[in-house]
């Protein structure tokens, strides 16, 4: 687990069905809120579908992957189950989104760990959310579902050094939260820049500014509203 790094380039080699089954069974064993299992996974192996997805989310890992897994926050099953007992179904709001997103994320992490244990590698792609409505159409997602992230899996054709994380004492606090100083952020910028070397185009804090210094993309919210989750 401590040797993990994202892999975005893969060999032209399939993942056998037996291995995919083992990976996905491991995903299912992740913790899940009240055993609701409020997520689904769409397995994409056809090059045609991967190419169509790449047109929307131009990440080369998608096109090269042996298998692309789209993790979907899913309360569609919940709606059917709830209506066995009540005419009221109210999934809208933050709590439902947290339940489904956390369930999907836990299953996704298990997926990647299981794949790595079998000699495969991959990368989690959150950019799928920026094309939420288009993905909903491409994959025929019904009401009460939404794309959370994807995972591109395959036989690795590259391997980077492990990306340095924040010092543990800046992430884990004894008994109460401790805010970091600006100096600590600047120090981590330097660590990240040293790791990236010539590949560095922005600092870690600059990427934070790009992400959180602008309004959120509208696609996710619009799709959640269309799917009756907001």
Short mmCIF file of C-alpha atoms in Angstrom, two decimals:
data_model
loop_
_atom_site.label_atom_id
_atom_site.label_comp_id
_atom_site.label_asym_id
_atom_site.label_seq_id
_atom_site.Cartn_x
_atom_site.Cartn_y
_atom_site.Cartn_z
CA UNK A 1 0.00 0.00 0.00
CA UNK A 2 2.86 2.37 0.74
CA UNK A 3 4.35 1.77 -2.72
CA UNK A 4 1.23 2.98 -4.57
CA UNK A 5 1.58 5.42 -7.44
CA UNK A 6 -0.92 6.27 -10.18
CA UNK A 7 -0.29 4.54 -13.51
CA UNK A 8 -1.70 6.08 -16.69
CA UNK A 9 -0.04 4.03 -19.43
CA UNK A 10 -0.83 0.39 -20.07
CA UNK A 11 0.27 -2.47 -22.28
CA UNK A 12 -2.10 -3.91 -24.88
CA UNK A 13 -3.00 -6.82 -22.67
CA UNK A 14 -6.39 -7.85 -21.33
CA UNK A 15 -7.30 -8.58 -17.74
CA UNK A 16 -8.73 -12.12 -17.56
CA UNK A 17 -12.34 -12.39 -16.42
CA UNK A 18 -11.25 -14.44 -13.41
CA UNK A 19 -9.00 -11.62 -12.22
CA UNK A 20 -11.68 -9.00 -12.86
CA UNK A 21 -14.10 -11.04 -10.78
CA UNK A 22 -11.61 -11.22 -7.92
CA UNK A 23 -11.00 -7.46 -8.10
CA UNK A 24 -14.71 -6.64 -8.10
CA UNK A 25 -15.48 -9.10 -5.30
CA UNK A 26 -12.82 -7.35 -3.23
CA UNK A 27 -14.52 -4.04 -4.04
CA UNK A 28 -17.80 -5.40 -2.68
CA UNK A 29 -16.22 -6.21 0.67
CA UNK A 30 -15.50 -2.56 1.45
CA UNK A 31 -17.37 -1.01 4.33
CA UNK A 32 -20.73 0.43 3.33
CA UNK A 33 -23.28 2.58 5.19
CA UNK A 34 -25.87 0.25 6.80
CA UNK A 35 -25.00 -2.35 4.14
CA UNK A 36 -27.03 -0.29 1.66
CA UNK A 37 -24.23 -0.66 -0.95
CA UNK A 38 -25.26 2.67 -2.43
CA UNK A 39 -23.08 2.48 -5.52
CA UNK A 40 -22.84 0.59 -8.78
CA UNK A 41 -19.94 -0.10 -11.13
CA UNK A 42 -20.10 0.00 -14.91
CA UNK A 43 -17.40 -2.16 -16.47
CA UNK A 44 -16.20 -0.85 -19.84
CA UNK A 45 -14.01 -3.09 -21.99
CA UNK A 46 -15.03 -2.36 -25.58
CA UNK A 47 -12.70 0.00 -27.39
CA UNK A 48 -15.69 1.71 -28.96
CA UNK A 49 -17.12 2.70 -25.58
CA UNK A 50 -13.70 3.71 -24.23
CA UNK A 51 -13.14 5.91 -27.28
CA UNK A 52 -16.56 7.52 -26.79
CA UNK A 53 -15.70 8.22 -23.17
CA UNK A 54 -12.30 9.59 -24.17
CA UNK A 55 -14.02 12.10 -26.44
CA UNK A 56 -15.77 13.46 -23.37
CA UNK A 57 -12.92 13.07 -20.89
CA UNK A 58 -9.66 13.17 -22.88
CA UNK A 59 -7.47 11.16 -20.53
CA UNK A 60 -5.20 8.75 -22.39
CA UNK A 61 -5.45 6.23 -19.55
CA UNK A 62 -9.09 5.68 -20.46
CA UNK A 63 -8.28 4.79 -24.06
CA UNK A 64 -5.33 2.55 -23.14
CA UNK A 65 -6.94 0.74 -20.23
CA UNK A 66 -7.80 -2.95 -20.37
CA UNK A 67 -10.85 -2.16 -18.25
CA UNK A 68 -12.42 1.12 -17.25
CA UNK A 69 -14.67 1.09 -14.20
CA UNK A 70 -17.18 3.89 -13.71
CA UNK A 71 -18.24 4.16 -10.08
CA UNK A 72 -21.77 5.47 -9.77
CA UNK A 73 -23.46 6.85 -6.67
CA UNK A 74 -26.67 4.86 -6.70
CA UNK A 75 -29.93 5.38 -4.83
CA UNK A 76 -32.01 3.87 -7.63
CA UNK A 77 -32.11 0.52 -5.84
CA UNK A 78 -32.91 2.35 -2.60
CA UNK A 79 -35.95 3.95 -4.24
CA UNK A 80 -37.30 0.57 -5.28
CA UNK A 81 -36.67 -0.95 -1.87
CA UNK A 82 -38.12 2.00 0.04
CA UNK A 83 -41.33 1.95 -1.99
CA UNK A 84 -42.06 -1.55 -0.75
CA UNK A 85 -42.84 0.13 2.57
CA UNK A 86 -43.66 3.79 1.94
CA UNK A 87 -44.90 6.15 -0.74
CA UNK A 88 -42.35 8.73 0.38
CA UNK A 89 -38.83 8.76 -1.06
CA UNK A 90 -36.65 11.75 -0.26
CA UNK A 91 -33.02 11.19 -1.33
CA UNK A 92 -32.31 14.84 -2.04
CA UNK A 93 -29.61 16.59 -0.04
CA UNK A 94 -26.12 16.41 1.33
CA UNK A 95 -26.53 13.25 3.42
CA UNK A 96 -27.56 11.10 0.47
CA UNK A 97 -24.65 12.41 -1.57
CA UNK A 98 -22.20 11.69 1.25
CA UNK A 99 -23.55 8.17 1.75
CA UNK A 100 -23.31 7.29 -1.93
CA UNK A 101 -19.97 9.02 -2.56
CA UNK A 102 -18.27 7.50 0.48
CA UNK A 103 -19.61 4.03 -0.34
CA UNK A 104 -18.30 4.37 -3.90
CA UNK A 105 -14.93 5.71 -2.75
CA UNK A 106 -14.38 2.87 -0.27
CA UNK A 107 -15.23 0.30 -2.93
CA UNK A 108 -12.96 2.11 -5.40
CA UNK A 109 -9.99 2.01 -3.06
CA UNK A 110 -10.51 -1.70 -2.49
CA UNK A 111 -10.66 -2.13 -6.26
CA UNK A 112 -7.32 -0.46 -6.84
CA UNK A 113 -5.62 -2.29 -3.99
CA UNK A 114 -6.93 -5.63 -5.23
CA UNK A 115 -5.79 -4.89 -8.78
CA UNK A 116 -2.31 -3.96 -7.57
CA UNK A 117 -2.11 -7.16 -5.51
CA UNK A 118 -2.64 -9.13 -8.74
CA UNK A 119 0.06 -7.27 -10.66
CA UNK A 120 -2.14 -4.67 -12.38
CA UNK A 121 -2.12 -0.93 -11.90
CA UNK A 122 -4.39 2.00 -12.52
CA UNK A 123 -5.47 5.54 -11.86
CA UNK A 124 -8.59 7.09 -10.38
CA UNK A 125 -10.15 9.68 -12.70
CA UNK A 126 -12.41 12.20 -11.00
CA UNK A 127 -12.69 14.41 -14.06
CA UNK A 128 -15.64 12.31 -15.21
CA UNK A 129 -17.79 14.50 -12.97
CA UNK A 130 -17.12 17.48 -15.24
CA UNK A 131 -19.14 15.69 -17.93
CA UNK A 132 -21.83 14.30 -15.67
CA UNK A 133 -24.80 14.80 -17.96
CA UNK A 134 -22.97 13.43 -21.00
CA UNK A 135 -21.83 10.36 -19.05
CA UNK A 136 -25.34 9.83 -17.75
CA UNK A 137 -26.51 9.66 -21.35
CA UNK A 138 -23.61 7.52 -22.57
CA UNK A 139 -24.10 4.92 -19.84
CA UNK A 140 -27.90 5.24 -19.57
CA UNK A 141 -27.84 6.24 -15.90
CA UNK A 142 -31.38 6.42 -14.48
CA UNK A 143 -32.85 8.74 -11.84
CA UNK A 144 -31.13 8.76 -8.44
CA UNK A 145 -27.70 7.90 -9.89
CA UNK A 146 -24.65 9.99 -10.79
CA UNK A 147 -21.01 9.40 -11.80
CA UNK A 148 -18.53 9.79 -8.92
CA UNK A 149 -15.19 8.75 -10.49
CA UNK A 150 -13.68 6.19 -12.80
CA UNK A 151 -10.74 3.82 -12.50
CA UNK A 152 -8.61 2.89 -15.52
CA UNK A 153 -6.97 -0.51 -15.00
CA UNK A 154 -4.42 -2.49 -16.97
CA UNK A 155 -1.00 -4.07 -17.14
CA UNK A 156 1.38 -1.20 -16.36
CA UNK A 157 3.65 0.20 -19.04
CA UNK A 158 5.19 2.83 -16.77
CA UNK A 159 5.89 3.32 -13.08
CA UNK A 160 6.64 6.57 -11.26
CA UNK A 161 8.25 7.00 -7.87
CA UNK A 162 5.82 7.32 -5.01
CA UNK A 163 4.57 10.90 -4.76
CA UNK A 164 5.50 12.43 -1.38
CA UNK A 165 2.63 12.98 1.01
CA UNK A 166 2.34 15.60 3.71
CA UNK A 167 4.35 14.85 6.86
CA UNK A 168 2.24 12.66 9.11
CA UNK A 169 2.19 15.21 11.93
CA UNK A 170 0.60 17.70 9.53
CA UNK A 171 -2.22 15.31 8.72
CA UNK A 172 -2.83 13.46 11.99
CA UNK A 173 -3.48 15.54 15.09
CA UNK A 174 -3.54 14.42 18.71
CA UNK A 175 -6.88 15.11 20.37
CA UNK A 176 -7.75 18.31 18.49
CA UNK A 177 -7.33 19.97 15.10
CA UNK A 178 -4.21 22.02 14.43
CA UNK A 179 -4.19 24.51 11.58
CA UNK A 180 -1.11 24.53 9.37
CA UNK A 181 1.02 27.61 8.92
CA UNK A 182 1.64 29.23 5.56
CA UNK A 183 5.29 28.27 6.03
CA UNK A 184 4.30 24.57 6.21
CA UNK A 185 2.39 24.91 2.94
CA UNK A 186 5.35 26.60 1.28
CA UNK A 187 7.67 23.87 2.54
CA UNK A 188 5.43 21.21 1.02
CA UNK A 189 5.39 23.15 -2.26
CA UNK A 190 9.17 22.76 -2.33
CA UNK A 191 8.95 19.02 -1.59
CA UNK A 192 6.47 18.53 -4.42
CA UNK A 193 8.55 20.65 -6.82
CA UNK A 194 11.66 18.61 -6.04
CA UNK A 195 9.75 15.38 -6.67
CA UNK A 196 8.31 16.57 -10.00
CA UNK A 197 11.54 18.11 -11.28
CA UNK A 198 11.30 19.18 -14.91
CA UNK A 199 7.71 17.88 -15.08
CA UNK A 200 6.54 20.57 -12.66
CA UNK A 201 4.43 23.31 -14.21
CA UNK A 202 2.64 24.57 -11.09
CA UNK A 203 3.15 24.24 -7.35
CA UNK A 204 0.88 22.25 -5.06
CA UNK A 205 -0.65 25.43 -3.62
CA UNK A 206 -1.18 26.86 -7.11
CA UNK A 207 -3.22 23.78 -7.98
CA UNK A 208 -5.26 24.36 -4.82
CA UNK A 209 -5.91 27.90 -6.02
CA UNK A 210 -6.97 26.65 -9.46
CA UNK A 211 -9.38 24.14 -7.89
CA UNK A 212 -10.86 26.17 -5.04
CA UNK A 213 -10.29 29.72 -6.21
CA UNK A 214 -12.93 29.45 -8.91
CA UNK A 215 -16.65 28.60 -8.93
CA UNK A 216 -17.36 24.90 -9.10
CA UNK A 217 -18.14 23.41 -12.53
CA UNK A 218 -21.88 23.48 -13.10
CA UNK A 219 -22.12 20.04 -14.70
CA UNK A 220 -22.24 17.99 -11.52
CA UNK A 221 -24.90 20.11 -9.81
CA UNK A 222 -27.04 20.27 -12.95
CA UNK A 223 -26.90 16.50 -13.38
CA UNK A 224 -27.71 15.88 -9.70
CA UNK A 225 -30.76 18.11 -10.07
CA UNK A 226 -31.83 16.26 -13.22
CA UNK A 227 -31.45 12.93 -11.44
CA UNK A 228 -33.59 14.10 -8.50
CA UNK A 229 -30.74 14.08 -5.98
CA UNK A 230 -30.64 17.83 -5.30
#
